Coordinates of C-alpha atoms and ligand atoms in Angstrom, one line a residue:
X211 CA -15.5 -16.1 0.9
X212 CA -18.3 -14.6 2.8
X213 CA -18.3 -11.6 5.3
X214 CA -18.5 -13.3 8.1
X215 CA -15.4 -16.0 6.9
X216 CA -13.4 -13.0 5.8
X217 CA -13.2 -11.6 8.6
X218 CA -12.3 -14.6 10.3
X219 CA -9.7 -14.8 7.8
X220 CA -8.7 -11.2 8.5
X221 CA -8.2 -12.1 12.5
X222 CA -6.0 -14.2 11.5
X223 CA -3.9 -12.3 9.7
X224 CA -3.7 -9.7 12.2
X225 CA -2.9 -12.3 14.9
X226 CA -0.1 -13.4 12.7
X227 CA 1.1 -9.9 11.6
X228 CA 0.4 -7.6 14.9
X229 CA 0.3 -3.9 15.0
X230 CA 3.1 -2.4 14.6
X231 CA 4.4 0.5 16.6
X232 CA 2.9 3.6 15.4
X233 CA 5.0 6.2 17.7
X234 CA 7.4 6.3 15.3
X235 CA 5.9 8.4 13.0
X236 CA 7.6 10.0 10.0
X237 CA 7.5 13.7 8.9
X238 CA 3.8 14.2 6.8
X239 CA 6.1 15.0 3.4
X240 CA 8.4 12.6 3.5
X241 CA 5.4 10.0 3.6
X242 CA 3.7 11.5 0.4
X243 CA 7.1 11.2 -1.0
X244 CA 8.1 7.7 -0.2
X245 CA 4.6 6.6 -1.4
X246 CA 5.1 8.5 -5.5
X247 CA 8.3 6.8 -5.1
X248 CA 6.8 3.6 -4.5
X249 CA 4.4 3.3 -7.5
X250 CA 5.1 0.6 -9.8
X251 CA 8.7 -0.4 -8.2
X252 CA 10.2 -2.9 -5.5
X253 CA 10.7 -2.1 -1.9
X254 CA 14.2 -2.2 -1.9
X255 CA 14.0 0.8 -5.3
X256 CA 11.8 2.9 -3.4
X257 CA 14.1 2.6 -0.7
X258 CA 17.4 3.5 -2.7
X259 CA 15.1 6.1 -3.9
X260 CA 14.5 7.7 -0.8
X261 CA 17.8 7.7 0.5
X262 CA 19.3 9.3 -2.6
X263 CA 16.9 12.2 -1.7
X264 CA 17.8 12.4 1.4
X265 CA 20.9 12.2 0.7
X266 CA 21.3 14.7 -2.3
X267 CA 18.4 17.2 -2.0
X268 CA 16.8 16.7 1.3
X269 CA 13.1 16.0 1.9
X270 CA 11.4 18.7 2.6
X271 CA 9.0 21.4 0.0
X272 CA 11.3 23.8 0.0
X273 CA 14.4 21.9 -0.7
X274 CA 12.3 19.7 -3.6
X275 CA 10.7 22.4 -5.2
X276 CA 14.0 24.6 -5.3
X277 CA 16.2 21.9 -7.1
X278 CA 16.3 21.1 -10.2
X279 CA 14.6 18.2 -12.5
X280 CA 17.6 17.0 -13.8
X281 CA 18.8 16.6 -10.3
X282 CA 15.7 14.8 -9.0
X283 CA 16.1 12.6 -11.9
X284 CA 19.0 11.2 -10.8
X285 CA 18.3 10.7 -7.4
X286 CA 14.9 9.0 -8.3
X287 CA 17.0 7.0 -11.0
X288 CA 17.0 3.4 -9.0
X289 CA 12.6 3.9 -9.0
X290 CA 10.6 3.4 -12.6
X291 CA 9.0 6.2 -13.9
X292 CA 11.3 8.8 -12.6
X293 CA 11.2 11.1 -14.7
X294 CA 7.8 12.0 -14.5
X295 CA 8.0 11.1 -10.8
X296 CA 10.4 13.8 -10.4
X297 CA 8.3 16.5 -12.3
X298 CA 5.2 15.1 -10.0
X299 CA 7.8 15.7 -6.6
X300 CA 8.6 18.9 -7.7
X301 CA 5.3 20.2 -8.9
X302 CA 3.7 18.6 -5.8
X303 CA 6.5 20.7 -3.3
X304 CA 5.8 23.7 -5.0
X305 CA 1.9 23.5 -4.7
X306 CA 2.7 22.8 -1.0
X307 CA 4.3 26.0 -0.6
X308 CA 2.2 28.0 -3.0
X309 CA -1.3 27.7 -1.6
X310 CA -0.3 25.5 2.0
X311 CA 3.0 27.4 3.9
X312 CA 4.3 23.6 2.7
X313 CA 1.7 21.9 4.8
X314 CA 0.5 18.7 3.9
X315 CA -1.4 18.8 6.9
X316 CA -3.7 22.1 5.7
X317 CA -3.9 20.3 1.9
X318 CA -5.5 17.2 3.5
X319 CA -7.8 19.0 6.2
X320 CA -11.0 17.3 6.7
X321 CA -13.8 16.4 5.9
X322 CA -12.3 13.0 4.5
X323 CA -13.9 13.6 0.9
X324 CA -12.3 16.5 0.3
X325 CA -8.9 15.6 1.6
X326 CA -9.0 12.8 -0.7
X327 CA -10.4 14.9 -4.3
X328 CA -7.8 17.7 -2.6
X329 CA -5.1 14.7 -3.2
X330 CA -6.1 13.1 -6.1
X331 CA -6.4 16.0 -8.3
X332 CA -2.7 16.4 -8.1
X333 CA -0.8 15.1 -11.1
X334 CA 0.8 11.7 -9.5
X335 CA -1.8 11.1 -6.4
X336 CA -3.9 7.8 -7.8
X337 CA -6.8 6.6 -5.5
X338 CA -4.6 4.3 -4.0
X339 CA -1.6 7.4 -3.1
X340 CA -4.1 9.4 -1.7
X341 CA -5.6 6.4 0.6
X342 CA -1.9 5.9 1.8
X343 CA -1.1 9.4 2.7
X344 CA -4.6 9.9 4.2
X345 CA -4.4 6.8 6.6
X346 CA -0.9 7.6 7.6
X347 CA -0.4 11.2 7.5
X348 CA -3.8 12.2 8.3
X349 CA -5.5 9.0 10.7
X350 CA -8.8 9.0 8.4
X351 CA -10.5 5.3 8.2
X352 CA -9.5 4.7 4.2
X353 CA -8.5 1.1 3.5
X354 CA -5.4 1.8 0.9
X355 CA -5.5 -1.3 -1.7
X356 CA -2.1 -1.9 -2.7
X357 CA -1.3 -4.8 -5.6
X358 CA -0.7 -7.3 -2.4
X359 CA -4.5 -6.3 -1.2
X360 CA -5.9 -6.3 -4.3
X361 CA -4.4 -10.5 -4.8
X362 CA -5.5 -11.3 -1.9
X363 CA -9.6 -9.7 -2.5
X364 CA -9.1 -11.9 -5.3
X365 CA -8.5 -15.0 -3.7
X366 CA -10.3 -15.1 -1.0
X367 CA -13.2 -14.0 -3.9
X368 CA -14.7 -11.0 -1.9
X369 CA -14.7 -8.0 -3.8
X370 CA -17.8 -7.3 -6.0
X371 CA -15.7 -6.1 -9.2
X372 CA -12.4 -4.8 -10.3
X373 CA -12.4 -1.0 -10.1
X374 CA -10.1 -0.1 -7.2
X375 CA -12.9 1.9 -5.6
X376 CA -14.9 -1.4 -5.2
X377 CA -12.2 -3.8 -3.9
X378 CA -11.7 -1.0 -1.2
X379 CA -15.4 -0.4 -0.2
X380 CA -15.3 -4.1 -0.4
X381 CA -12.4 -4.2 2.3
X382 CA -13.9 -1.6 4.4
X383 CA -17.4 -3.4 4.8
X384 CA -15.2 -6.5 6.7
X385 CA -12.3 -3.9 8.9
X386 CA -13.8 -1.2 11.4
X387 CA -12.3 1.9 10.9
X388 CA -10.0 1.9 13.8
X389 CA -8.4 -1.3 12.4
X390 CA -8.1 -0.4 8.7
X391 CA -4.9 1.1 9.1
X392 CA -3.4 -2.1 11.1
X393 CA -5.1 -3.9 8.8
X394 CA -3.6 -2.8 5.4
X395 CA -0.1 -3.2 6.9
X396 CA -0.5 -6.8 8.1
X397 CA -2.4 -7.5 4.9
X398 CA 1.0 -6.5 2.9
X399 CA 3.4 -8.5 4.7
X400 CA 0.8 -11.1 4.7
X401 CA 1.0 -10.6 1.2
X402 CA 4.7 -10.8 0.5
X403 CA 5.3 -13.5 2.9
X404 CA 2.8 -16.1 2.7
X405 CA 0.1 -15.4 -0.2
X406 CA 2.7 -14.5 -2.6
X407 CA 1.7 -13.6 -6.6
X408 CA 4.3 -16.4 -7.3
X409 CA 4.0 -20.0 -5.7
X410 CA 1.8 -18.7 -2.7
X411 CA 2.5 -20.7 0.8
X412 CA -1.1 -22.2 1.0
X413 CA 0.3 -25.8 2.6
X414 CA 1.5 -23.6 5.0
X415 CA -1.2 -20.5 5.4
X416 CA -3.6 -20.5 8.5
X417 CA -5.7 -19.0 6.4
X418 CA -5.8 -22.2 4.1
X419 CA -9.2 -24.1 5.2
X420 CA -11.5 -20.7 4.7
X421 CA -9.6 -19.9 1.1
X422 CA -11.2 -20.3 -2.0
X423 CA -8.2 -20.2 -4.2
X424 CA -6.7 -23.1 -2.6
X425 CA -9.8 -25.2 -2.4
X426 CA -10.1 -24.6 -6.0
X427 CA -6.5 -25.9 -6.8
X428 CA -7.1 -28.8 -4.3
X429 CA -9.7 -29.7 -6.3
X430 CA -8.3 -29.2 -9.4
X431 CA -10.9 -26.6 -10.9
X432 CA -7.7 -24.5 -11.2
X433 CA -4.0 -25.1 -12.5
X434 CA -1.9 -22.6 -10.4
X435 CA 1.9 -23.9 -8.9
X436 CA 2.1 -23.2 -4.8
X437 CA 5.5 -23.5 -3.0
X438 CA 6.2 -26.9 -1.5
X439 CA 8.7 -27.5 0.8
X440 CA 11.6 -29.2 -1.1
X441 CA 12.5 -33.4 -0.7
X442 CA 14.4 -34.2 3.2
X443 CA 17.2 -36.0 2.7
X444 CA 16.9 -39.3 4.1
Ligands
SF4_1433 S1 -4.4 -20.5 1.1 FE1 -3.0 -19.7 -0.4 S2 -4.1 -18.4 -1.8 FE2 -5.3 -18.7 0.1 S3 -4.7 -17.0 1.4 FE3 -3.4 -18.6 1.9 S4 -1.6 -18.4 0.7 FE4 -3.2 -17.1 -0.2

């Protein structure tokens, strides 16, 4: 797909998947910590996650940092990896206080570039962790590739390699900055509700005629099942 289809592609999406409200912001920790939580689990496990935190130890630095591994454990026991999640949480809290009177604010100060080595050269903050907590925590333009994202670059054929630092300068050459944000959200739920890994909607997707995934399966240089809409009964 080229640029200039992309982002046709894009305006779509956003049409279909409009801003969201962004008043309702949450507190700058308890984003960092929903997004470790979220690595490499459903939705619904982060979630159960999250509230068992809340629920148990509280989410703030000095609450994390003064409980117990053990105990994080078992809050964090409905998300994979949470074990070393919980050392990360803990260690992460406890930085926070250490060098940033538990500020994640002061940590990811700008400029951009060093907010984002600041981030990632904490044990548990990935490219893609520090992208999310940047764009939502600290309004900087980053385009956070997420394993929806990174599907759909691949489909629509528009990233240049593999590397997650390509398929996000990739993204960011089609989205202005002052969309990216918008853009990454709608590009999820896109992702989970219509270009899905498993039997993607393409009879259905307005994105269909520009996509080079489904024009390849149409005309049968690819094998790959989409979802059909099942037999009427007459
Ligand atoms: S046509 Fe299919 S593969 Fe292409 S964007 Fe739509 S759902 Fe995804």
């Amino acid at each position: 797909m080229d640029e200039k289809t992309s982002r046709r592609a894009l305006s779509t999406v956003l049409r279909r998947y409009p801003a969201q409200d962004w008043t309702q912001r949450r507190d700058p920790f308890e984003v960092l910590v929903s997004v470790v939580i979220s690595q490499n689990t459903t939705v619904q496990n982060e979630r159960r996650a999250l509230q068992n935190l809340r629920d148990s130890v509280g989410i703030t630095p000095e609450r994390v940092a003064a409980t117990g591994v053990e105990n994080l454990e078992r809050a964090l026991r409905p998300a994979g990896l949470y074990t070393a999640k919980a050392k990360w949480l803990k260690a992460l809290a406890q930085h926070l206080l250490d060098r940033y009177q538990g500020d994640l604010l002061r940590l990811i100060r700008p400029p951009l570039e060093q907010a984002r080595a600041a981030l990632m050269a904490l044990n548990g903050i990935g490219p893609k962790t520090a992208d999310v907590v940047l764009a939502m925590v600290g309004d900087y333009p980053t385009m956070p590739v997420d394993t929806h994202i990174w599907r759909i670059a691949q489909r629509w054929e528009i990233d240049p390699g593999r590397r997650y630092e390509d398929i996000t300068e990739a993204w960011k050459a089609r989205i202005p900055p002052e969309q990216r944000r918008e853009a990454h959200l709608a590009l999820i739920r896109f992702g989970r509700e219509t270009c899905t890994a498993r039997l993607p909607r393409c009879l259905v997707c307005p994105v269909g005629p520009d996509c080079p995934f489904y024009e390849k399966i149409r005309t049968g240089q690819i094998q790959a099942r989409i979802w059909r809409p099942s037999a009427t009964a007459v």
